[in-house]
Amino acid sequence: MFFKKKFGQRLILSVGVLVFLSFCSFFLWMEYRHERILLEELENQKRIVFIQIVNPRREGELIQRVQLQRLKEISTNLGATPSRVKLGIARGLSVSLFFTLTLGLVFYFWLRNRLLKPLKAICEGMRIVAAGNTSLRLNWKNTSEVEMLSQEFNRMAGSLEKFHSEIYEKAEENAGLYGEAKKMHQALEETQKQLIYSEKLSTIGQMAAGIAHEMNNPLTTILGYTQIILTEMEKDNPNYEDLKKVEQETKRILKITQNLLTYSRPRELKFVPVEIPKIIDYALELVHHEKKYKNVEVVKNYNDCLPLVKGDEGELVQVFVNLFTNALHAFNEKDKLYKLILTAMHNEEQKTVEIEVSDTGEGIAPENLPHIFEPFFTTKRKNKGSGLGLFVIYAIIARHQGKVEVKSELNQGTTFLITLPENVTKITL
């Protein structure tokens, strides 16, 4: 910037000096030529008079006197010539200086408006563009060269603006991709942890099934001997009631182990007509041993005449076991009585059976509702859930050509609505 400014000043100064010297030289040459011609004329006249004086034979005395007088006048004029020359030179210099300054000022303002001002504006524009404002455009049309320079500047600024825009878009795209990659990496790590946890649960389930199978034989033996003793013992025996309790509890344990074996045993799916109330009651028996079940009041509202649904009993039991388990986990206060409301209705218009499972637990936060059916998503504390329960429910209901919906409010409770297509046959409760 400093170099360009100095260069412009030097250019103006050089042009001005050249113009000034040119005009001065021209006017001095003109004055010199004029005075030279005058001196030559006077010298010629003096020579003529001198010749005439030297040759008196050609003229008379009177003529000689006139010529002497003329010679004196010429000499006087010749003596005054240097002063006249100096005065003429001074006058010429003054006129030359005036015209030179006038033309110099005119040239300066012309050069300033036509060249220097646009160049200064272009330099300022380049500084602004370099600072980041690529939207700047110039519109100088005073000369073809300046207009061309302005157009090139605008083209450069437009290219830079487009380039900056592309860089900004790419940066945003890369930032988004980085964020997505980071989320995917975190999700992958979480999925890996959940898979390990699910594998542990599967192992525990297999171990539990093995333990239940091993317990069946001794429990059957205990039950058999207890029943033999009861048949041989009188009812008024003080030990009769105690043995009766042993029989009842042994039967209960056997039922639990049998249900556990049935629930965990791998098998092929069989879609047969099933009764939803029986499926619900069976699932309740599987979870009634939970500690929190003691603080729960189960309310059943079944229609008197419900159609059968076609489905796999084992999978449908798993659906309701998962729902009941989730509901029990939502009951956090030990001294509070919670309600588990089970409703089964027939929608004759849609030809479906609708089952509602409602609880009065803590509810689900609104921001979590869109994610509850995603695999490994859980709001439970660490190591308290795999995040697969609702995902499995959703998959099972989809296989049964049904749908599952959820409504929930914080501190009010949650309601799951399961809709299954009806079978032709109806049952009467």
PDB file of C-alpha atoms in Angstrom, residues 62-169:
ATOM      1  CA  LEU A  62      22.917  66.817 -45.718  1.00  0.00           C
ATOM      2  CA  ILE A  63      22.370  63.211 -46.362  1.00  0.00           C
ATOM      3  CA  GLN A  64      25.447  62.469 -44.335  1.00  0.00           C
ATOM      4  CA  ARG A  65      24.025  64.273 -41.297  1.00  0.00           C
ATOM      5  CA  VAL A  66      20.705  62.483 -41.591  1.00  0.00           C
ATOM      6  CA  GLN A  67      22.501  59.221 -41.739  1.00  0.00           C
ATOM      7  CA  LEU A  68      24.586  60.106 -38.691  1.00  0.00           C
ATOM      8  CA  GLN A  69      21.397  60.895 -36.806  1.00  0.00           C
ATOM      9  CA  ARG A  70      19.940  57.581 -37.872  1.00  0.00           C
ATOM     10  CA  LEU A  71      23.127  55.829 -36.784  1.00  0.00           C
ATOM     11  CA  LYS A  72      22.786  57.352 -33.328  1.00  0.00           C
ATOM     12  CA  GLU A  73      19.174  56.101 -33.093  1.00  0.00           C
ATOM     13  CA  ILE A  74      20.259  52.646 -34.168  1.00  0.00           C
ATOM     14  CA  SER A  75      23.049  52.664 -31.604  1.00  0.00           C
ATOM     15  CA  THR A  76      20.567  53.750 -28.947  1.00  0.00           C
ATOM     16  CA  ASN A  77      18.246  50.917 -29.977  1.00  0.00           C
ATOM     17  CA  LEU A  78      21.160  48.506 -29.936  1.00  0.00           C
ATOM     18  CA  GLY A  79      22.092  49.650 -26.424  1.00  0.00           C
ATOM     19  CA  ALA A  80      18.555  49.124 -25.212  1.00  0.00           C
ATOM     20  CA  THR A  81      18.258  45.702 -26.809  1.00  0.00           C
ATOM     21  CA  PRO A  82      19.703  43.634 -23.860  1.00  0.00           C
ATOM     22  CA  SER A  83      17.174  45.206 -21.483  1.00  0.00           C
ATOM     23  CA  ARG A  84      14.370  44.495 -23.898  1.00  0.00           C
ATOM     24  CA  VAL A  85      15.602  40.939 -24.288  1.00  0.00           C
ATOM     25  CA  LYS A  86      15.649  40.442 -20.527  1.00  0.00           C
ATOM     26  CA  LEU A  87      12.170  41.948 -20.211  1.00  0.00           C
ATOM     27  CA  GLY A  88      10.887  39.690 -22.952  1.00  0.00           C
ATOM     28  CA  ILE A  89      12.429  36.662 -21.357  1.00  0.00           C
ATOM     29  CA  ALA A  90      10.867  37.506 -17.981  1.00  0.00           C
ATOM     30  CA  ARG A  91       7.512  38.084 -19.609  1.00  0.00           C
ATOM     31  CA  GLY A  92       7.797  34.809 -21.474  1.00  0.00           C
ATOM     32  CA  LEU A  93       8.773  32.940 -18.343  1.00  0.00           C
ATOM     33  CA  SER A  94       5.796  34.389 -16.430  1.00  0.00           C
ATOM     34  CA  VAL A  95       3.383  33.403 -19.149  1.00  0.00           C
ATOM     35  CA  SER A  96       5.012  29.995 -19.421  1.00  0.00           C
ATOM     36  CA  LEU A  97       4.846  29.481 -15.667  1.00  0.00           C
ATOM     37  CA  PHE A  98       1.175  30.509 -15.537  1.00  0.00           C
ATOM     38  CA  PHE A  99       0.154  28.209 -18.350  1.00  0.00           C
ATOM     39  CA  THR A 100       2.332  25.420 -16.979  1.00  0.00           C
ATOM     40  CA  LEU A 101       0.770  25.623 -13.502  1.00  0.00           C
ATOM     41  CA  THR A 102      -2.725  25.850 -14.971  1.00  0.00           C
ATOM     42  CA  LEU A 103      -2.192  22.876 -17.233  1.00  0.00           C
ATOM     43  CA  GLY A 104      -0.452  20.995 -14.416  1.00  0.00           C
ATOM     44  CA  LEU A 105      -3.423  21.504 -12.082  1.00  0.00           C
ATOM     45  CA  VAL A 106      -5.865  20.492 -14.809  1.00  0.00           C
ATOM     46  CA  PHE A 107      -3.791  17.414 -15.566  1.00  0.00           C
ATOM     47  CA  TYR A 108      -3.509  16.572 -11.860  1.00  0.00           C
ATOM     48  CA  PHE A 109      -7.276  16.700 -11.249  1.00  0.00           C
ATOM     49  CA  TRP A 110      -7.931  14.788 -14.453  1.00  0.00           C
ATOM     50  CA  LEU A 111      -5.406  12.141 -13.451  1.00  0.00           C
ATOM     51  CA  ARG A 112      -6.783  12.051  -9.895  1.00  0.00           C
ATOM     52  CA  ASN A 113     -10.398  11.563 -10.937  1.00  0.00           C
ATOM     53  CA  ARG A 114      -9.799   9.284 -13.877  1.00  0.00           C
ATOM     54  CA  LEU A 115      -7.036   7.047 -12.582  1.00  0.00           C
ATOM     55  CA  LEU A 116      -5.840   7.563  -9.016  1.00  0.00           C
ATOM     56  CA  LYS A 117      -9.266   7.644  -7.346  1.00  0.00           C
ATOM     57  CA  PRO A 118     -10.437   4.369  -8.977  1.00  0.00           C
ATOM     58  CA  LEU A 119      -7.086   2.734  -8.198  1.00  0.00           C
ATOM     59  CA  LYS A 120      -7.355   3.827  -4.577  1.00  0.00           C
ATOM     60  CA  ALA A 121     -10.928   2.462  -4.407  1.00  0.00           C
ATOM     61  CA  ILE A 122      -9.787  -0.849  -5.913  1.00  0.00           C
ATOM     62  CA  CYS A 123      -6.930  -1.099  -3.400  1.00  0.00           C
ATOM     63  CA  GLU A 124      -9.359  -0.392  -0.555  1.00  0.00           C
ATOM     64  CA  GLY A 125     -11.737  -2.996  -1.989  1.00  0.00           C
ATOM     65  CA  MET A 126      -8.953  -5.568  -2.072  1.00  0.00           C
ATOM     66  CA  ARG A 127      -8.198  -4.826   1.578  1.00  0.00           C
ATOM     67  CA  ILE A 128     -11.889  -5.306   2.484  1.00  0.00           C
ATOM     68  CA  VAL A 129     -12.091  -8.559   0.508  1.00  0.00           C
ATOM     69  CA  ALA A 130      -8.892  -9.788   2.153  1.00  0.00           C
ATOM     70  CA  ALA A 131     -10.530  -9.085   5.536  1.00  0.00           C
ATOM     71  CA  GLY A 132     -13.334 -11.525   4.655  1.00  0.00           C
ATOM     72  CA  ASN A 133     -16.107  -9.410   3.081  1.00  0.00           C
ATOM     73  CA  THR A 134     -16.296 -11.130  -0.301  1.00  0.00           C
ATOM     74  CA  SER A 135     -19.710  -9.604  -1.148  1.00  0.00           C
ATOM     75  CA  LEU A 136     -18.122  -6.230  -2.101  1.00  0.00           C
ATOM     76  CA  ARG A 137     -18.522  -5.157  -5.754  1.00  0.00           C
ATOM     77  CA  LEU A 138     -17.075  -2.147  -7.664  1.00  0.00           C
ATOM     78  CA  ASN A 139     -18.697  -0.169 -10.497  1.00  0.00           C
ATOM     79  CA  TRP A 140     -16.143   2.173 -12.121  1.00  0.00           C
ATOM     80  CA  LYS A 141     -16.795   3.052 -15.784  1.00  0.00           C
ATOM     81  CA  ASN A 142     -14.840   6.311 -16.369  1.00  0.00           C
ATOM     82  CA  THR A 143     -12.226   4.612 -18.582  1.00  0.00           C
ATOM     83  CA  SER A 144     -12.159   1.320 -20.387  1.00  0.00           C
ATOM     84  CA  GLU A 145      -9.037   0.234 -18.501  1.00  0.00           C
ATOM     85  CA  VAL A 146     -10.507   1.068 -15.082  1.00  0.00           C
ATOM     86  CA  GLU A 147     -13.798  -0.582 -16.048  1.00  0.00           C
ATOM     87  CA  MET A 148     -11.916  -3.710 -17.099  1.00  0.00           C
ATOM     88  CA  LEU A 149      -9.986  -3.663 -13.827  1.00  0.00           C
ATOM     89  CA  SER A 150     -13.260  -3.279 -11.880  1.00  0.00           C
ATOM     90  CA  GLN A 151     -14.801  -6.199 -13.733  1.00  0.00           C
ATOM     91  CA  GLU A 152     -11.792  -8.385 -13.003  1.00  0.00           C
ATOM     92  CA  PHE A 153     -11.952  -7.343  -9.350  1.00  0.00           C
ATOM     93  CA  ASN A 154     -15.656  -8.238  -9.174  1.00  0.00           C
ATOM     94  CA  ARG A 155     -14.962 -11.566 -10.870  1.00  0.00           C
ATOM     95  CA  MET A 156     -12.221 -12.299  -8.353  1.00  0.00           C
ATOM     96  CA  ALA A 157     -14.476 -11.310  -5.425  1.00  0.00           C
ATOM     97  CA  GLY A 158     -17.276 -13.496  -6.800  1.00  0.00           C
ATOM     98  CA  SER A 159     -14.940 -16.470  -7.121  1.00  0.00           C
ATOM     99  CA  LEU A 160     -13.686 -15.944  -3.576  1.00  0.00           C
ATOM    100  CA  GLU A 161     -17.257 -15.668  -2.279  1.00  0.00           C
ATOM    101  CA  LYS A 162     -18.235 -18.898  -4.004  1.00  0.00           C
ATOM    102  CA  PHE A 163     -15.085 -20.591  -2.743  1.00  0.00           C
ATOM    103  CA  HIS A 164     -15.734 -19.417   0.832  1.00  0.00           C
ATOM    104  CA  SER A 165     -19.335 -20.595   0.591  1.00  0.00           C
ATOM    105  CA  GLU A 166     -18.222 -24.039  -0.596  1.00  0.00           C
ATOM    106  CA  ILE A 167     -15.637 -24.234   2.184  1.00  0.00           C
ATOM    107  CA  TYR A 168     -18.272 -23.252   4.765  1.00  0.00           C
ATOM    108  CA  GLU A 169     -20.701 -25.869   3.439  1.00  0.00           C
TER     109      GLU A 169
END
